[in-house]
Amino acid sequence: MMENTMSLLPAYTEVRQRIVQAALNARRDPGSLQLIAVSKTFPADDIRELYGLGQRDFGENYIQEWWQKTEQLADCPDICWHIIGQVQSNKSRYVAERAHWLHTLDNVKLARRLNNQRPEHLPPLQVCIEINIAQDANKHGIAAEALDDLAREVAGLPRLKLRGLMCVAQADADETVLRQQFTAMRQHLARLQTIAPHADTLSMGMSGDLECAIACGATMVRIGTALFGRRHYPK
Ligand SMILES: *Cc1c(COP(=O)(O)O)cnc(C)c1O
């Protein structure tokens, strides 16, 4: 294996500049945007390096991999962990016990489990409902039409705090389609606010589409590749 001696500083600087520039172009306050560093498949040492540069919000997709990293990163106690992948019922307890955010809530059964499992000494788990905005059968998330029903259920669970909506836009979409999808998300958030008035979060935008997402109202962007480089998945 090759030793990784590359510093993450240049990529971190560039991503933060892209976010600030996109905010300014959209006449938005750059301070209203949160960068979630998506560290899936990358080692705890990479997280520690970004942490050393001031980054606190990290996103992870795979529960087991993430849990191991939390054990390895006991020296970074104020990391804010965002779960952005699917959560199987038998893994919900891990999320309830150690995550700060879940971006991918898409069913009431999982919501109830998390509500029951969230330890009393922790604040409510902050959740976003994932919308399958590309209406892609291979993608996760609920149909936009199902939002009101799920939102009402989640809003009634005291150990969860419904913060907003999340989506993954269509991967190969052109600018027009991207814009349509992100703009629709903003409209869905406005609707959600009639059920959950404090909902203020739009988690959307990744390495390839963060500018468009910010122009359309994203408040959290989830960036992996542009920070850490290409992911290599074990075969
Ligand atoms: C992996 C992942 C990201 C990061 O994507 P990049 O294109 O590498 O920036 C963002 N959101 C979700 C849900 C992901 O699974």
Tab-separated table of C-alpha atoms and ligand atoms in Angstrom:
chain	number	residue	atom	x	y	z
A	1	MET	CA	0.000	0.000	0.000
A	2	MET	CA	1.167	3.479	-0.804
A	3	GLU	CA	1.612	5.804	2.114
A	4	ASN	CA	-0.757	8.740	1.958
A	5	THR	CA	1.410	11.782	2.487
A	6	MET	CA	-0.811	14.222	0.610
A	7	SER	CA	-2.122	17.057	2.704
A	8	LEU	CA	-5.859	17.659	2.657
A	9	LEU	CA	-5.341	21.389	3.146
A	10	PRO	CA	-5.414	22.469	-0.545
A	11	ALA	CA	-8.618	20.521	-1.249
A	12	TYR	CA	-10.227	21.765	1.962
A	13	THR	CA	-9.338	25.352	1.105
A	14	GLU	CA	-10.664	24.980	-2.428
A	15	VAL	CA	-13.971	23.444	-1.355
A	16	ARG	CA	-14.549	26.152	1.208
A	17	GLN	CA	-13.775	28.790	-1.414
A	18	ARG	CA	-16.257	27.182	-3.822
A	19	ILE	CA	-18.943	27.324	-1.124
A	20	VAL	CA	-18.251	30.966	-0.269
A	21	GLN	CA	-18.207	31.947	-3.945
A	22	ALA	CA	-21.445	30.089	-4.669
A	23	ALA	CA	-23.089	31.799	-1.683
A	24	LEU	CA	-21.936	35.241	-2.797
A	25	ASN	CA	-23.118	34.584	-6.359
A	26	ALA	CA	-26.527	33.719	-4.927
A	27	ARG	CA	-26.461	36.792	-2.644
A	28	ARG	CA	-26.553	34.539	0.374
A	29	ASP	CA	-24.578	34.772	3.608
A	30	PRO	CA	-21.722	32.216	3.375
A	31	GLY	CA	-22.118	31.732	7.121
A	32	SER	CA	-25.553	30.224	6.539
A	33	LEU	CA	-23.981	27.252	4.746
A	34	GLN	CA	-22.636	24.180	6.456
A	35	LEU	CA	-20.049	21.869	4.937
A	36	ILE	CA	-20.456	18.188	5.766
A	37	ALA	CA	-17.208	16.358	4.977
A	38	VAL	CA	-18.242	12.939	3.650
A	39	SER	CA	-15.524	10.593	4.844
A	40	LYS	CA	-16.924	7.186	3.869
A	41	THR	CA	-14.208	4.695	2.852
A	42	PHE	CA	-11.486	7.048	4.152
A	43	PRO	CA	-9.553	6.287	7.341
A	44	ALA	CA	-9.902	7.956	10.730
A	45	ASP	CA	-6.546	9.678	10.145
A	46	ASP	CA	-8.030	11.693	7.268
A	47	ILE	CA	-10.887	12.786	9.498
A	48	ARG	CA	-8.406	13.737	12.213
A	49	GLU	CA	-6.455	15.846	9.740
A	50	LEU	CA	-9.507	17.825	8.635
A	51	TYR	CA	-10.514	18.111	12.269
A	52	GLY	CA	-7.126	19.690	12.906
A	53	LEU	CA	-7.949	22.230	10.208
A	54	GLY	CA	-11.160	23.132	11.992
A	55	GLN	CA	-13.736	20.870	10.346
A	56	ARG	CA	-16.310	19.448	12.800
A	57	ASP	CA	-19.173	18.062	10.691
A	58	PHE	CA	-18.527	14.675	9.098
A	59	GLY	CA	-20.859	12.454	7.077
A	60	GLU	CA	-20.734	8.667	6.975
A	61	ASN	CA	-22.794	6.102	5.058
A	62	TYR	CA	-21.947	2.685	6.449
A	63	ILE	CA	-22.856	2.140	10.083
A	64	GLN	CA	-20.225	-0.439	10.968
A	65	GLU	CA	-17.415	1.488	9.319
A	66	TRP	CA	-18.564	4.692	10.996
A	67	TRP	CA	-18.855	3.083	14.435
A	68	GLN	CA	-15.256	1.872	14.221
A	69	LYS	CA	-14.104	5.364	13.339
A	70	THR	CA	-15.937	6.854	16.316
A	71	GLU	CA	-13.946	4.454	18.505
A	72	GLN	CA	-10.685	5.521	16.837
A	73	LEU	CA	-11.507	9.219	17.157
A	74	ALA	CA	-12.034	9.489	20.906
A	75	ASP	CA	-9.453	12.314	20.789
A	76	CYS	CA	-11.877	14.409	18.691
A	77	PRO	CA	-14.855	14.463	21.069
A	78	ASP	CA	-16.752	17.365	19.521
A	79	ILE	CA	-17.144	15.890	16.044
A	80	CYS	CA	-20.723	16.244	14.842
A	81	TRP	CA	-21.660	12.994	13.074
A	82	HIS	CA	-24.116	13.011	10.176
A	83	ILE	CA	-25.433	9.667	8.964
A	84	ILE	CA	-26.237	9.958	5.266
A	85	GLY	CA	-26.684	6.311	4.259
A	86	GLN	CA	-29.412	3.716	4.668
A	87	VAL	CA	-30.017	2.489	8.207
A	88	GLN	CA	-31.177	-1.112	8.590
A	89	SER	CA	-33.418	-1.687	11.638
A	90	ASN	CA	-30.793	-3.839	13.318
A	91	LYS	CA	-28.322	-0.920	13.144
A	92	SER	CA	-30.639	1.838	14.347
A	93	ARG	CA	-29.395	1.578	17.925
A	94	TYR	CA	-25.909	2.701	16.875
A	95	VAL	CA	-27.330	5.767	15.189
A	96	ALA	CA	-29.551	6.567	18.170
A	97	GLU	CA	-26.623	6.282	20.560
A	98	ARG	CA	-23.887	8.165	18.750
A	99	ALA	CA	-25.131	10.213	15.783
A	100	HIS	CA	-26.115	13.866	15.913
A	101	TRP	CA	-27.962	13.914	12.596
A	102	LEU	CA	-29.675	11.433	10.320
A	103	HIS	CA	-30.247	12.832	6.830
A	104	THR	CA	-31.874	9.782	5.276
A	105	LEU	CA	-35.027	9.131	7.273
A	106	ASP	CA	-37.565	7.579	4.905
A	107	ASN	CA	-39.984	5.480	6.943
A	108	VAL	CA	-42.038	5.730	10.088
A	109	LYS	CA	-40.869	2.398	11.490
A	110	LEU	CA	-37.263	3.585	11.579
A	111	ALA	CA	-38.386	6.907	13.062
A	112	ARG	CA	-40.199	5.142	15.924
A	113	ARG	CA	-37.253	2.850	16.624
A	114	LEU	CA	-34.847	5.777	16.789
A	115	ASN	CA	-37.250	7.692	19.012
A	116	ASN	CA	-37.402	4.746	21.438
A	117	GLN	CA	-33.659	4.112	21.332
A	118	ARG	CA	-32.374	7.676	21.700
A	119	PRO	CA	-30.731	7.807	25.151
A	120	GLU	CA	-32.281	10.198	27.671
A	121	HIS	CA	-29.003	11.996	28.361
A	122	LEU	CA	-28.658	13.080	24.718
A	123	PRO	CA	-30.579	15.845	22.972
A	124	PRO	CA	-33.141	14.709	20.375
A	125	LEU	CA	-31.662	13.202	17.210
A	126	GLN	CA	-31.838	15.758	14.413
A	127	VAL	CA	-33.373	14.284	11.294
A	128	CYS	CA	-34.030	15.173	7.691
A	129	ILE	CA	-36.503	13.287	5.555
A	130	GLU	CA	-34.988	12.058	2.303
A	131	ILE	CA	-36.967	12.764	-0.834
A	132	ASN	CA	-36.399	10.727	-3.973
A	133	ILE	CA	-36.385	13.873	-6.058
A	134	ALA	CA	-35.136	12.168	-9.220
A	135	GLN	CA	-38.066	9.701	-8.951
A	136	ASP	CA	-35.549	6.980	-9.609
A	137	ALA	CA	-36.668	3.498	-8.577
A	138	ASN	CA	-33.050	2.608	-7.722
A	139	LYS	CA	-32.718	5.527	-5.326
A	140	HIS	CA	-33.770	5.845	-1.725
A	141	GLY	CA	-36.121	8.332	-0.180
A	142	ILE	CA	-39.856	8.875	-0.222
A	143	ALA	CA	-42.009	10.270	-3.008
A	144	ALA	CA	-42.747	13.945	-2.471
A	145	GLU	CA	-46.467	13.109	-2.216
A	146	ALA	CA	-45.776	11.032	0.902
A	147	LEU	CA	-44.001	13.869	2.725
A	148	ASP	CA	-46.904	15.312	4.728
A	149	ASP	CA	-47.907	11.967	6.268
A	150	LEU	CA	-44.382	11.007	7.311
A	151	ALA	CA	-43.615	14.523	8.537
A	152	ARG	CA	-46.689	14.533	10.823
A	153	GLU	CA	-45.623	11.216	12.348
A	154	VAL	CA	-42.032	12.339	12.870
A	155	ALA	CA	-43.089	15.711	14.286
A	156	GLY	CA	-44.960	13.831	17.021
A	157	LEU	CA	-41.887	11.922	18.222
A	158	PRO	CA	-40.258	13.761	21.147
A	159	ARG	CA	-36.788	12.210	20.844
A	160	LEU	CA	-36.436	13.267	17.188
A	161	LYS	CA	-36.165	16.807	15.952
A	162	LEU	CA	-37.371	17.244	12.389
A	163	ARG	CA	-34.919	19.700	10.841
A	164	GLY	CA	-35.670	19.514	7.126
A	165	LEU	CA	-35.184	17.618	3.901
A	166	MET	CA	-32.401	15.865	2.057
A	167	CYS	CA	-31.943	14.661	-1.512
A	168	VAL	CA	-29.417	13.230	-3.920
A	169	ALA	CA	-29.996	14.765	-7.349
A	170	GLN	CA	-29.890	12.706	-10.513
A	171	ALA	CA	-26.239	11.906	-11.187
A	172	ASP	CA	-26.119	12.642	-14.919
A	173	ALA	CA	-28.629	15.513	-14.924
A	174	ASP	CA	-27.910	18.640	-16.942
A	175	GLU	CA	-28.067	22.068	-15.331
A	176	THR	CA	-31.743	22.580	-16.187
A	177	VAL	CA	-32.872	19.330	-14.608
A	178	LEU	CA	-30.638	19.864	-11.572
A	179	ARG	CA	-32.157	23.264	-11.052
A	180	GLN	CA	-35.671	21.853	-11.337
A	181	GLN	CA	-34.932	19.189	-8.756
A	182	PHE	CA	-33.229	21.479	-6.243
A	183	THR	CA	-35.918	24.148	-6.669
A	184	ALA	CA	-38.616	21.550	-6.055
A	185	MET	CA	-36.830	20.630	-2.808
A	186	ARG	CA	-37.045	24.215	-1.679
A	187	GLN	CA	-40.786	24.196	-2.323
A	188	HIS	CA	-41.159	20.951	-0.402
A	189	LEU	CA	-39.311	22.524	2.535
A	190	ALA	CA	-41.768	25.439	2.498
A	191	ARG	CA	-44.596	22.892	2.682
A	192	LEU	CA	-42.852	21.006	5.466
A	193	GLN	CA	-42.658	24.235	7.459
A	194	THR	CA	-46.450	24.304	7.694
A	195	ILE	CA	-46.149	21.022	9.663
A	196	ALA	CA	-42.793	21.602	11.393
A	197	PRO	CA	-42.328	25.394	11.642
A	198	HIS	CA	-38.741	25.136	12.948
A	199	ALA	CA	-37.561	23.022	9.972
A	200	ASP	CA	-34.759	25.056	8.411
A	201	THR	CA	-32.457	22.585	6.671
A	202	LEU	CA	-32.020	21.639	3.030
A	203	SER	CA	-29.284	19.009	2.767
A	204	MET	CA	-28.397	18.928	-0.923
A	205	GLY	CA	-25.351	19.389	-3.130
A	206	MET	CA	-22.323	17.131	-3.557
A	207	SER	CA	-18.889	17.566	-5.147
A	208	GLY	CA	-20.267	17.921	-8.667
A	209	ASP	CA	-23.328	20.065	-8.048
A	210	LEU	CA	-22.742	22.152	-4.934
A	211	GLU	CA	-22.907	25.484	-6.806
A	212	CYS	CA	-26.325	24.732	-8.259
A	213	ALA	CA	-27.591	23.420	-4.909
A	214	ILE	CA	-26.460	26.570	-3.107
A	215	ALA	CA	-28.040	28.782	-5.774
A	216	CYS	CA	-31.310	26.920	-5.135
A	217	GLY	CA	-31.266	27.208	-1.335
A	218	ALA	CA	-29.153	24.385	0.130
A	219	THR	CA	-28.126	24.966	3.754
A	220	MET	CA	-25.906	21.874	4.048
A	221	VAL	CA	-23.690	20.489	1.298
A	222	ARG	CA	-22.266	16.969	1.582
A	223	ILE	CA	-18.823	16.828	-0.012
A	224	GLY	CA	-16.686	13.715	-0.358
A	225	THR	CA	-14.620	13.381	-3.540
A	226	ALA	CA	-13.615	17.052	-3.786
A	227	LEU	CA	-12.131	16.838	-0.269
A	228	PHE	CA	-10.695	13.343	0.051
A	229	GLY	CA	-10.220	12.237	-3.562
A	230	ARG	CA	-11.655	9.234	-5.351
A	231	ARG	CA	-13.156	6.463	-3.259
A	232	HIS	CA	-11.941	2.907	-3.615
A	233	TYR	CA	-14.432	0.267	-2.615
A	234	PRO	CA	-13.153	-3.145	-1.604
A	235	LYS	CA	-14.151	-5.756	-4.195
B	1	LIG	C1	-21.000	9.728	-0.939
B	1	LIG	C2	-22.096	10.708	-0.734
B	1	LIG	C3	-21.878	12.095	-0.857
B	1	LIG	C4	-20.556	12.701	-1.313
B	1	LIG	O1	-20.518	12.634	-2.705
B	1	LIG	P1	-19.279	13.254	-3.538
B	1	LIG	O2	-19.777	13.274	-4.934
B	1	LIG	O3	-18.127	12.341	-3.344
B	1	LIG	O4	-19.018	14.612	-3.008
B	1	LIG	C5	-22.936	12.939	-0.564
B	1	LIG	N1	-24.141	12.466	-0.204
B	1	LIG	C6	-24.393	11.154	-0.085
B	1	LIG	C7	-25.751	10.698	0.312
B	1	LIG	C8	-23.389	10.230	-0.368
B	1	LIG	O5	-23.661	8.915	-0.277
